[in-house]
Amino acid sequence: MDKKVVTRFAPSPTGKFHVGGVRSALYNYLYARKNGGKFILRCEDTDKERSKKEYEDYFLDVFKWLGLNYDEYYRQSERTAIYKKYLSKLIEEGKAYISKEEIKEEGQRSEVIRFKNPNIRINFHDEVLGDLSFDTTDSKDFIIARDLETPLFNFTNVVDDFEMGVTHVIRGQEHVSNTPRQILIGEAIGAPRLIYAHCSIILNEERAKLSKRDPLVLPALGYKEEGYLPEGILNFMSLLGWNPGTPEEIFTLKELVEAFSIERMQKQPAIFNVDKLHWVNKEHIKKLSGEEIEKNILAWLKPAYAGFRESILIKLIPVILERISKWSDVKNMAEKGELDFFFKQPEYDKSKLIYKNAALEKIVSNLGKAIVVLKNLDEKDFNKENIKTKLMDTADSLDSRGELLHPVRFALSGLDKSPDPFIIAEILGKNETISRLQKAI
Ligand code: GLU
């Protein structure tokens, strides 16, 4: 019988958890869930100087926000006794030794624990990168601990994978170079070989390696603050270095569990394309229920329109929804005043009412025609469908539709770009619409 799949994600709490890490975390999660296995989260906080509690809390918050549930949680700082046992055993067996190091400046000696390198060639198969081969001689007898109480990253990482029964290691490519040393340590402690899958590198849109400082990239919770949906982020990250093998691109977390496979992780670099992120997130917004969309849009809208009646704000929801890809876009639209025309008559440069080279008289006459047909609509029938039918009928009878539709839209919004005039008219209501058209004339 095959061994139960156990995966782990092992962040070091030395900085704010980065969105790139979300991808490795997600793949480990998906692979474990797909195979009915176990997903472990392990805080690799052996570096006492650089590890901070706040960064541990940060990645825990990210996991919570994203809904990536783990089955077990460990902190390496609480496992010193375990590492000590393995270190002592290696020393006893002659596979590691205490060596006295010269500290040059002060002429002092300090002790470290070095791994006795068997100087062999290590071959391993990476599920993404293929067959790899490394000569480990260059690593010499490398340091695995400062002392019995202070093991270093490569050592604790290997001991824990063994102790925790990990079967698959899915992680970033920066760890490929650690792998041969980790395999050597693994063999020395009698651990079975792990299955490795190193994710493709992520590039920015200029095809340069995406760094943690790239302005494109926020620390993971930055996406929460910007009003992205967890499912949007997970979906987008899933496609950076994996593809489902079908044209389908939109997946819920549950669907990703179904669709994911290590075989479809790709070797070629993935591009962090912000437009795609926006598109994916928007697709997930569209999947939300009407109430959820309303609740979110109102929450992001209200700070800018604190004094306004909710009944008016609610009317704006369809217009806003069409133009956003994340919730903070709502706030930005409001702050830029792009919605102000709904609440007060717009001020504008009246020459802009004129469509292309149309004669002024024509524009004035067309605005008049629009008023006539709209006046004929009952208040209770004053909705975008009816408004559209009436205005389009009239516009179609003219030389150019634009000579009616443009001045009407501009008179209502005062903006070069705005939603179509039918929806604006519906939201403004009959009286306000007609009053704005009259003012334009
Ligand atoms: N603690 C390592 C890191 O943060 C994880 C290494 C691994 O996944 O094996 O990069």
Tab-separated table of C-alpha atoms and ligand atoms in Angstrom:
chain	number	residue	atom	x	y	z
A	1	MET	CA	0.000	0.000	0.000
A	2	ASP	CA	1.237	3.486	-0.783
A	3	LYS	CA	2.230	5.598	2.159
A	4	LYS	CA	-0.185	8.301	3.217
A	5	VAL	CA	0.719	11.629	1.620
A	6	VAL	CA	2.101	14.167	4.094
A	7	THR	CA	3.045	17.635	2.911
A	8	ARG	CA	4.221	20.620	4.838
A	9	PHE	CA	4.740	24.301	4.431
A	10	ALA	CA	7.603	25.613	6.509
A	11	PRO	CA	7.891	29.393	6.638
A	12	SER	CA	10.649	31.140	8.553
A	13	PRO	CA	9.143	34.019	10.547
A	14	THR	CA	11.821	36.505	9.541
A	15	GLY	CA	9.637	38.887	7.537
A	16	LYS	CA	6.090	39.469	6.416
A	17	PHE	CA	4.801	36.404	4.623
A	18	HIS	CA	5.155	37.033	0.947
A	19	VAL	CA	2.560	36.277	-1.698
A	20	GLY	CA	5.065	33.995	-3.483
A	21	GLY	CA	4.958	31.818	-0.387
A	22	VAL	CA	1.206	31.570	-0.737
A	23	ARG	CA	1.728	29.567	-3.883
A	24	SER	CA	3.961	26.911	-2.241
A	25	ALA	CA	1.621	26.767	0.731
A	26	LEU	CA	-1.338	26.317	-1.584
A	27	TYR	CA	0.264	23.548	-3.668
A	28	ASN	CA	1.166	21.626	-0.515
A	29	TYR	CA	-2.363	22.082	0.763
A	30	LEU	CA	-3.932	20.994	-2.530
A	31	TYR	CA	-1.753	17.952	-2.927
A	32	ALA	CA	-2.462	16.729	0.593
A	33	ARG	CA	-6.208	17.307	0.308
A	34	LYS	CA	-6.435	15.732	-3.115
A	35	ASN	CA	-4.754	12.577	-1.840
A	36	GLY	CA	-6.565	12.387	1.466
A	37	GLY	CA	-3.266	13.151	3.162
A	38	LYS	CA	-2.044	15.466	5.868
A	39	PHE	CA	-0.931	19.075	5.542
A	40	ILE	CA	1.433	20.372	8.201
A	41	LEU	CA	2.336	23.966	8.930
A	42	ARG	CA	5.737	24.345	10.532
A	43	CYS	CA	7.240	27.533	11.849
A	44	GLU	CA	11.001	27.348	11.176
A	45	ASP	CA	12.112	29.732	13.864
A	46	THR	CA	15.555	28.378	14.649
A	47	ASP	CA	17.254	31.642	13.735
A	48	LYS	CA	16.760	33.329	17.087
A	49	GLU	CA	17.990	36.731	15.997
A	50	ARG	CA	15.869	37.090	12.903
A	51	SER	CA	12.707	35.224	13.916
A	52	LYS	CA	9.933	37.402	15.308
A	53	LYS	CA	6.631	36.528	16.900
A	54	GLU	CA	4.883	39.233	14.887
A	55	TYR	CA	5.898	37.509	11.644
A	56	GLU	CA	4.653	34.187	12.925
A	57	ASP	CA	1.318	35.834	13.783
A	58	TYR	CA	1.341	37.391	10.342
A	59	PHE	CA	1.545	34.150	8.403
A	60	LEU	CA	-0.988	32.543	10.739
A	61	ASP	CA	-3.370	35.384	9.888
A	62	VAL	CA	-2.720	34.799	6.192
A	63	PHE	CA	-3.589	31.124	6.518
A	64	LYS	CA	-6.754	32.045	8.355
A	65	TRP	CA	-7.744	34.654	5.786
A	66	LEU	CA	-7.117	32.315	2.873
A	67	GLY	CA	-8.913	29.441	4.535
A	68	LEU	CA	-5.957	27.108	4.129
A	69	ASN	CA	-6.544	24.738	7.003
A	70	TYR	CA	-3.643	22.711	8.283
A	71	ASP	CA	-3.822	19.504	10.275
A	72	GLU	CA	-0.849	20.073	12.561
A	73	TYR	CA	1.210	23.020	13.654
A	74	TYR	CA	4.768	22.976	14.992
A	75	ARG	CA	7.327	25.484	16.152
A	76	GLN	CA	10.931	24.448	15.739
A	77	SER	CA	11.955	26.544	18.729
A	78	GLU	CA	9.987	24.088	20.886
A	79	ARG	CA	11.722	21.038	19.475
A	80	THR	CA	15.313	21.575	20.562
A	81	ALA	CA	15.413	18.304	22.505
A	82	ILE	CA	14.504	16.342	19.392
A	83	TYR	CA	17.252	17.902	17.313
A	84	LYS	CA	19.702	17.408	20.151
A	85	LYS	CA	18.964	13.691	20.157
A	86	TYR	CA	19.674	13.422	16.437
A	87	LEU	CA	22.811	15.537	16.703
A	88	SER	CA	24.184	13.414	19.541
A	89	LYS	CA	23.464	10.254	17.602
A	90	LEU	CA	25.242	11.509	14.500
A	91	ILE	CA	28.251	12.478	16.613
A	92	GLU	CA	28.251	9.094	18.301
A	93	GLU	CA	28.167	7.365	14.948
A	94	GLY	CA	30.983	9.511	13.611
A	95	LYS	CA	28.722	11.097	11.010
A	96	ALA	CA	29.144	14.524	12.542
A	97	TYR	CA	31.780	16.018	14.767
A	98	ILE	CA	32.468	18.971	16.984
A	99	SER	CA	35.070	21.183	15.458
A	100	LYS	CA	36.929	24.074	16.985
A	101	GLU	CA	36.766	27.170	14.832
A	102	GLU	CA	39.215	29.972	15.019
A	103	ILE	CA	37.602	33.342	15.401
A	104	LYS	CA	40.284	35.312	13.637
A	105	GLU	CA	40.063	38.764	15.174
A	106	GLU	CA	40.167	37.774	18.800
A	107	GLY	CA	42.180	34.637	18.315
A	108	GLN	CA	39.498	32.739	20.216
A	109	ARG	CA	38.104	29.337	19.452
A	110	SER	CA	34.484	28.457	19.347
A	111	GLU	CA	32.861	25.125	18.674
A	112	VAL	CA	30.486	24.164	15.924
A	113	ILE	CA	29.055	20.844	14.811
A	114	ARG	CA	29.995	19.821	11.305
A	115	PHE	CA	28.500	17.136	9.153
A	116	LYS	CA	31.026	14.645	7.877
A	117	ASN	CA	30.529	14.926	4.161
A	118	PRO	CA	30.845	11.548	2.427
A	119	ASN	CA	31.687	13.532	-0.718
A	120	ILE	CA	29.421	11.628	-3.029
A	121	ARG	CA	27.384	12.610	-6.032
A	122	ILE	CA	23.718	13.069	-5.235
A	123	ASN	CA	21.200	12.358	-7.952
A	124	PHE	CA	17.573	13.074	-7.419
A	125	HIS	CA	14.495	13.413	-9.482
A	126	ASP	CA	12.573	16.645	-9.149
A	127	GLU	CA	8.934	16.373	-10.211
A	128	VAL	CA	9.154	19.734	-11.920
A	129	LEU	CA	12.785	20.153	-12.934
A	130	GLY	CA	13.531	16.566	-13.917
A	131	ASP	CA	16.674	14.599	-13.023
A	132	LEU	CA	19.253	16.623	-11.150
A	133	SER	CA	22.748	15.697	-10.133
A	134	PHE	CA	25.065	17.455	-7.704
A	135	ASP	CA	28.603	16.861	-6.606
A	136	THR	CA	28.515	17.525	-2.864
A	137	THR	CA	32.285	17.791	-2.451
A	138	ASP	CA	32.105	21.577	-2.653
A	139	SER	CA	29.979	21.705	0.482
A	140	LYS	CA	32.924	20.266	2.447
A	141	ASP	CA	32.087	19.285	6.025
A	142	PHE	CA	29.290	21.787	6.423
A	143	ILE	CA	28.005	23.183	9.696
A	144	ILE	CA	24.721	21.714	10.912
A	145	ALA	CA	24.614	23.268	14.392
A	146	ARG	CA	26.362	25.879	16.492
A	147	ASP	CA	26.092	23.495	19.435
A	148	LEU	CA	23.741	20.735	20.579
A	149	GLU	CA	21.109	23.296	21.539
A	150	THR	CA	21.456	25.405	18.409
A	151	PRO	CA	20.860	23.426	15.234
A	152	LEU	CA	20.757	25.199	11.881
A	153	PHE	CA	18.098	25.334	9.198
A	154	ASN	CA	19.177	22.465	6.927
A	155	PHE	CA	19.398	20.114	9.865
A	156	THR	CA	16.130	20.924	11.617
A	157	ASN	CA	14.324	20.935	8.283
A	158	VAL	CA	15.461	17.383	7.518
A	159	VAL	CA	14.895	16.030	11.021
A	160	ASP	CA	11.380	17.441	11.075
A	161	ASP	CA	10.459	16.094	7.658
A	162	PHE	CA	11.550	12.679	8.920
A	163	GLU	CA	9.896	12.940	12.339
A	164	MET	CA	6.675	14.240	10.834
A	165	GLY	CA	6.469	11.558	8.167
A	166	VAL	CA	6.605	14.063	5.331
A	167	THR	CA	6.476	12.409	1.911
A	168	HIS	CA	6.428	15.362	-0.503
A	169	VAL	CA	8.308	18.638	-0.429
A	170	ILE	CA	6.843	21.327	-2.655
A	171	ARG	CA	8.718	24.606	-2.317
A	172	GLY	CA	10.389	27.479	-4.113
A	173	GLN	CA	13.333	26.997	-6.429
A	174	GLU	CA	15.658	28.890	-4.120
A	175	HIS	CA	15.820	25.655	-2.134
A	176	VAL	CA	17.128	23.448	-4.958
A	177	SER	CA	20.678	24.213	-3.896
A	178	ASN	CA	19.945	23.099	-0.310
A	179	THR	CA	18.523	19.796	-1.464
A	180	PRO	CA	21.768	17.794	-1.925
A	181	ARG	CA	22.921	18.685	1.611
A	182	GLN	CA	19.492	17.875	2.972
A	183	ILE	CA	19.559	14.511	1.225
A	184	LEU	CA	22.967	13.779	2.765
A	185	ILE	CA	21.651	14.604	6.233
A	186	GLY	CA	18.508	12.587	5.550
A	187	GLU	CA	20.556	9.538	4.623
A	188	ALA	CA	22.716	9.943	7.699
A	189	ILE	CA	19.711	9.903	10.034
A	190	GLY	CA	18.082	7.028	8.178
A	191	ALA	CA	15.232	9.029	6.644
A	192	PRO	CA	13.589	7.809	3.456
A	193	ARG	CA	14.017	9.960	0.349
A	194	LEU	CA	11.401	12.588	-0.117
A	195	ILE	CA	9.651	13.458	-3.341
A	196	TYR	CA	10.686	16.963	-4.358
A	197	ALA	CA	8.821	19.439	-6.517
A	198	HIS	CA	10.428	22.865	-6.801
A	199	CYS	CA	8.026	25.472	-8.150
A	200	SER	CA	8.894	27.575	-11.171
A	201	ILE	CA	10.314	31.002	-10.567
A	202	ILE	CA	7.981	33.999	-10.760
A	203	LEU	CA	8.834	36.940	-12.997
A	204	ASN	CA	7.361	40.405	-13.116
A	205	GLU	CA	5.860	41.762	-16.318
A	206	GLU	CA	9.286	42.988	-17.442
A	207	ARG	CA	10.455	39.393	-17.125
A	208	ALA	CA	12.776	40.196	-14.256
A	209	LYS	CA	12.766	37.953	-11.233
A	210	LEU	CA	10.025	39.085	-8.901
A	211	SER	CA	11.584	40.329	-5.712
A	212	LYS	CA	9.907	40.849	-2.371
A	213	ARG	CA	10.413	44.544	-2.900
A	214	ASP	CA	8.673	44.676	-6.263
A	215	PRO	CA	5.924	47.317	-6.141
A	216	LEU	CA	3.645	44.807	-7.889
A	217	VAL	CA	3.779	42.555	-4.937
A	218	LEU	CA	2.247	43.173	-1.568
A	219	PRO	CA	2.889	41.219	1.581
A	220	ALA	CA	0.134	38.625	1.617
A	221	LEU	CA	-2.216	40.544	3.918
A	222	GLY	CA	-1.833	43.601	1.708
A	223	TYR	CA	-4.212	41.815	-0.659
A	224	LYS	CA	-6.754	41.544	2.105
A	225	GLU	CA	-6.428	45.257	2.827
A	226	GLU	CA	-6.854	46.034	-0.870
A	227	GLY	CA	-10.105	44.110	-0.873
A	228	TYR	CA	-9.140	41.092	-2.923
A	229	LEU	CA	-11.066	37.919	-2.247
A	230	PRO	CA	-9.164	35.010	-0.717
A	231	GLU	CA	-10.439	32.777	-3.498
A	232	GLY	CA	-9.252	35.275	-6.100
A	233	ILE	CA	-5.748	35.285	-4.656
A	234	LEU	CA	-5.639	31.504	-4.308
A	235	ASN	CA	-6.938	31.016	-7.835
A	236	PHE	CA	-4.482	33.501	-9.314
A	237	MET	CA	-1.518	32.074	-7.409
A	238	SER	CA	-2.497	28.525	-8.364
A	239	LEU	CA	-1.984	29.406	-12.025
A	240	LEU	CA	1.549	30.730	-11.470
A	241	GLY	CA	3.441	27.577	-12.221
A	242	TRP	CA	0.625	25.103	-12.653
A	243	ASN	CA	-2.092	24.696	-15.246
A	244	PRO	CA	-5.133	22.460	-15.267
A	245	GLY	CA	-4.544	21.233	-18.814
A	246	THR	CA	-7.932	22.624	-19.856
A	247	PRO	CA	-8.961	26.146	-20.876
A	248	GLU	CA	-10.711	26.543	-17.510
A	249	GLU	CA	-9.051	29.236	-15.400
A	250	ILE	CA	-11.516	30.027	-12.657
A	251	PHE	CA	-11.505	27.681	-9.703
A	252	THR	CA	-12.734	27.736	-6.156
A	253	LEU	CA	-10.432	26.214	-3.565
A	254	LYS	CA	-12.498	23.046	-3.642
A	255	GLU	CA	-12.265	22.846	-7.397
A	256	LEU	CA	-8.518	23.384	-7.206
A	257	VAL	CA	-8.233	20.393	-4.884
A	258	GLU	CA	-9.913	18.314	-7.588
A	259	ALA	CA	-7.924	19.732	-10.468
A	260	PHE	CA	-4.433	19.928	-8.974
A	261	SER	CA	-1.654	17.556	-9.880
A	262	ILE	CA	2.103	17.759	-9.451
A	263	GLU	CA	2.530	16.496	-13.038
A	264	ARG	CA	0.990	19.701	-14.315
A	265	MET	CA	3.320	21.975	-12.389
A	266	GLN	CA	5.412	23.696	-14.995
A	267	LYS	CA	9.084	24.285	-15.319
A	268	GLN	CA	9.039	27.523	-17.283
A	269	PRO	CA	8.892	30.777	-15.321
A	270	ALA	CA	5.481	32.181	-14.464
A	271	ILE	CA	4.608	35.832	-15.012
A	272	PHE	CA	2.899	37.786	-12.257
A	273	ASN	CA	0.433	39.635	-14.456
A	274	VAL	CA	-1.574	42.185	-12.499
A	275	ASP	CA	-4.305	42.478	-15.142
A	276	LYS	CA	-4.848	38.769	-14.879
A	277	LEU	CA	-4.996	39.003	-11.092
A	278	HIS	CA	-7.697	41.653	-11.459
A	279	TRP	CA	-9.631	39.563	-13.944
A	280	VAL	CA	-9.482	36.441	-11.791
A	281	ASN	CA	-10.529	38.371	-8.700
A	282	LYS	CA	-13.420	39.961	-10.576
A	283	GLU	CA	-14.626	36.547	-11.683
A	284	HIS	CA	-14.786	35.537	-8.027
A	285	ILE	CA	-16.611	38.724	-7.074
A	286	LYS	CA	-19.204	37.872	-9.713
A	287	LYS	CA	-19.776	34.515	-8.036
A	288	LEU	CA	-20.788	36.143	-4.747
A	289	SER	CA	-24.425	36.474	-3.788
A	290	GLY	CA	-26.210	39.770	-4.337
A	291	GLU	CA	-26.283	40.406	-0.596
A	292	GLU	CA	-22.569	39.860	-0.216
A	293	ILE	CA	-21.775	42.182	-3.081
A	294	GLU	CA	-24.083	44.821	-1.615
A	295	LYS	CA	-22.628	44.492	1.843
A	296	ASN	CA	-19.063	44.873	0.594
A	297	ILE	CA	-19.673	47.707	-1.827
A	298	LEU	CA	-21.607	49.671	0.783
A	299	ALA	CA	-18.900	49.108	3.352
A	300	TRP	CA	-16.211	50.450	0.997
A	301	LEU	CA	-18.412	53.279	-0.261
A	302	LYS	CA	-19.710	54.625	3.018
A	303	PRO	CA	-16.583	56.359	4.337
A	304	ALA	CA	-16.666	58.708	1.317
A	305	TYR	CA	-20.431	59.184	1.368
A	306	ALA	CA	-21.051	59.057	5.076
A	307	GLY	CA	-23.963	61.474	5.009
A	308	PHE	CA	-25.854	59.858	2.168
A	309	ARG	CA	-28.944	57.781	2.362
A	310	GLU	CA	-28.323	54.073	1.923
A	311	SER	CA	-31.258	53.828	-0.475
A	312	ILE	CA	-29.376	56.050	-2.938
A	313	LEU	CA	-26.101	54.239	-2.448
A	314	ILE	CA	-27.776	50.898	-3.095
A	315	LYS	CA	-28.878	52.091	-6.507
A	316	LEU	CA	-25.250	52.631	-7.485
A	317	ILE	CA	-24.250	49.044	-6.844
A	318	PRO	CA	-24.728	47.662	-10.378
A	319	VAL	CA	-22.846	50.610	-11.869
A	320	ILE	CA	-20.001	50.200	-9.425
A	321	LEU	CA	-19.870	46.440	-9.787
A	322	GLU	CA	-19.280	46.760	-13.490
A	323	ARG	CA	-16.238	48.909	-12.974
A	324	ILE	CA	-14.318	47.230	-10.177
A	325	SER	CA	-12.079	44.216	-9.839
A	326	LYS	CA	-11.428	44.490	-6.106
A	327	TRP	CA	-13.225	46.226	-3.260
A	328	SER	CA	-10.711	49.050	-2.831
A	329	ASP	CA	-11.609	50.181	-6.375
A	330	VAL	CA	-14.931	51.262	-4.858
A	331	LYS	CA	-13.169	53.492	-2.382
A	332	ASN	CA	-10.880	54.886	-5.093
A	333	MET	CA	-13.799	55.712	-7.373
A	334	ALA	CA	-15.543	57.456	-4.528
A	335	GLU	CA	-12.445	59.350	-3.427
A	336	LYS	CA	-11.700	60.499	-6.970
A	337	GLY	CA	-15.216	61.884	-7.133
A	338	GLU	CA	-16.164	59.596	-10.020
A	339	LEU	CA	-19.528	58.974	-8.403
A	340	ASP	CA	-20.252	62.505	-7.261
A	341	PHE	CA	-22.455	63.272	-10.264
A	342	PHE	CA	-25.015	60.866	-8.873
A	343	PHE	CA	-25.432	63.122	-5.877
A	344	LYS	CA	-25.189	66.599	-7.333
A	345	GLN	CA	-25.562	68.333	-10.682
A	346	PRO	CA	-22.210	68.096	-12.424
A	347	GLU	CA	-20.225	71.177	-13.416
A	348	TYR	CA	-18.781	70.845	-16.872
A	349	ASP	CA	-17.341	72.540	-19.912
A	350	LYS	CA	-20.464	72.950	-22.041
A	351	SER	CA	-18.601	72.641	-25.343
A	352	LYS	CA	-18.114	69.016	-24.432
A	353	LEU	CA	-21.829	68.408	-24.914
A	354	ILE	CA	-21.230	68.578	-28.633
A	355	TYR	CA	-20.668	65.286	-30.372
A	356	LYS	CA	-17.787	65.342	-32.849
A	357	ASN	CA	-18.537	68.033	-35.491
A	358	ALA	CA	-22.280	68.105	-34.982
A	359	ALA	CA	-23.953	71.496	-35.272
A	360	LEU	CA	-24.912	73.155	-32.007
A	361	GLU	CA	-28.580	73.440	-33.086
A	362	LYS	CA	-28.689	69.724	-33.692
A	363	ILE	CA	-27.418	68.937	-30.217
A	364	VAL	CA	-29.899	71.321	-28.628
A	365	SER	CA	-32.738	69.871	-30.671
A	366	ASN	CA	-31.721	66.280	-29.829
A	367	LEU	CA	-31.606	67.043	-26.113
A	368	GLY	CA	-35.118	68.417	-26.533
A	369	LYS	CA	-36.235	65.229	-28.256
A	370	ALA	CA	-34.792	63.155	-25.425
A	371	ILE	CA	-36.745	65.227	-22.907
A	372	VAL	CA	-39.974	64.693	-24.801
A	373	VAL	CA	-39.670	60.912	-24.945
A	374	LEU	CA	-38.546	60.623	-21.339
A	375	LYS	CA	-41.390	62.810	-20.143
A	376	ASN	CA	-43.725	60.304	-21.772
A	377	LEU	CA	-42.418	57.564	-19.524
A	378	ASP	CA	-44.321	57.066	-16.311
A	379	GLU	CA	-42.322	57.476	-13.111
A	380	LYS	CA	-42.944	53.828	-12.312
A	381	ASP	CA	-41.683	52.726	-15.736
A	382	PHE	CA	-38.578	54.876	-15.510
A	383	ASN	CA	-36.055	52.037	-15.627
A	384	LYS	CA	-33.012	51.497	-17.779
A	385	GLU	CA	-34.690	49.055	-20.168
A	386	ASN	CA	-37.552	51.438	-21.005
A	387	ILE	CA	-35.280	54.442	-21.084
A	388	LYS	CA	-32.999	52.618	-23.474
A	389	THR	CA	-35.844	51.615	-25.793
A	390	LYS	CA	-37.166	55.181	-25.951
A	391	LEU	CA	-33.821	56.883	-26.420
A	392	MET	CA	-32.565	54.318	-28.914
A	393	ASP	CA	-35.719	54.590	-31.017
A	394	THR	CA	-35.197	58.308	-31.199
A	395	ALA	CA	-31.450	58.034	-31.771
A	396	ASP	CA	-31.972	55.522	-34.587
A	397	SER	CA	-34.167	57.999	-36.431
A	398	LEU	CA	-31.266	60.469	-36.593
A	399	ASP	CA	-28.230	60.620	-38.913
A	400	SER	CA	-26.021	59.531	-36.067
A	401	ARG	CA	-26.959	57.936	-32.756
A	402	GLY	CA	-24.056	59.640	-31.067
A	403	GLU	CA	-25.574	63.035	-31.707
A	404	LEU	CA	-28.249	62.159	-29.176
A	405	LEU	CA	-26.615	59.596	-26.903
A	406	HIS	CA	-23.454	61.592	-26.276
A	407	PRO	CA	-25.037	64.880	-25.163
A	408	VAL	CA	-27.554	62.995	-23.019
A	409	ARG	CA	-24.855	60.950	-21.308
A	410	PHE	CA	-22.617	63.972	-20.855
A	411	ALA	CA	-25.426	66.157	-19.568
A	412	LEU	CA	-26.202	63.560	-16.926
A	413	SER	CA	-22.655	62.804	-15.809
A	414	GLY	CA	-20.433	65.693	-16.882
A	415	LEU	CA	-17.686	63.110	-17.408
A	416	ASP	CA	-15.769	61.985	-20.481
A	417	LYS	CA	-16.189	58.429	-19.308
A	418	SER	CA	-19.160	57.186	-17.380
A	419	PRO	CA	-21.658	54.374	-17.339
A	420	ASP	CA	-24.236	54.433	-20.122
A	421	PRO	CA	-26.942	57.135	-19.948
A	422	PHE	CA	-29.796	54.667	-19.418
A	423	ILE	CA	-28.573	53.377	-16.101
A	424	ILE	CA	-27.582	56.857	-14.963
A	425	ALA	CA	-31.052	58.149	-15.804
A	426	GLU	CA	-32.690	55.316	-13.893
A	427	ILE	CA	-30.576	56.002	-10.830
A	428	LEU	CA	-31.115	59.770	-10.975
A	429	GLY	CA	-34.867	59.316	-11.447
A	430	LYS	CA	-37.190	61.057	-13.870
A	431	ASN	CA	-37.190	64.560	-12.392
A	432	GLU	CA	-33.485	64.892	-11.911
A	433	THR	CA	-32.767	63.439	-15.356
A	434	ILE	CA	-35.041	65.886	-17.095
A	435	SER	CA	-33.757	68.780	-15.070
A	436	ARG	CA	-30.157	67.982	-16.104
A	437	LEU	CA	-31.127	67.720	-19.773
A	438	GLN	CA	-32.951	71.027	-19.551
A	439	LYS	CA	-29.958	72.684	-17.950
A	440	ALA	CA	-27.773	71.373	-20.765
A	441	ILE	CA	-30.081	72.941	-23.361
B	1	GLU	N1	12.022	27.647	6.170
B	1	GLU	C1	12.265	27.574	4.781
B	1	GLU	C2	11.860	28.879	4.142
B	1	GLU	O1	11.247	29.682	4.744
B	1	GLU	C3	11.461	26.463	4.150
B	1	GLU	C4	12.277	25.436	3.468
B	1	GLU	C5	11.478	24.293	2.930
B	1	GLU	O2	10.318	24.462	2.538
B	1	GLU	O3	12.021	23.209	2.946
B	1	GLU	O4	12.146	29.137	3.015
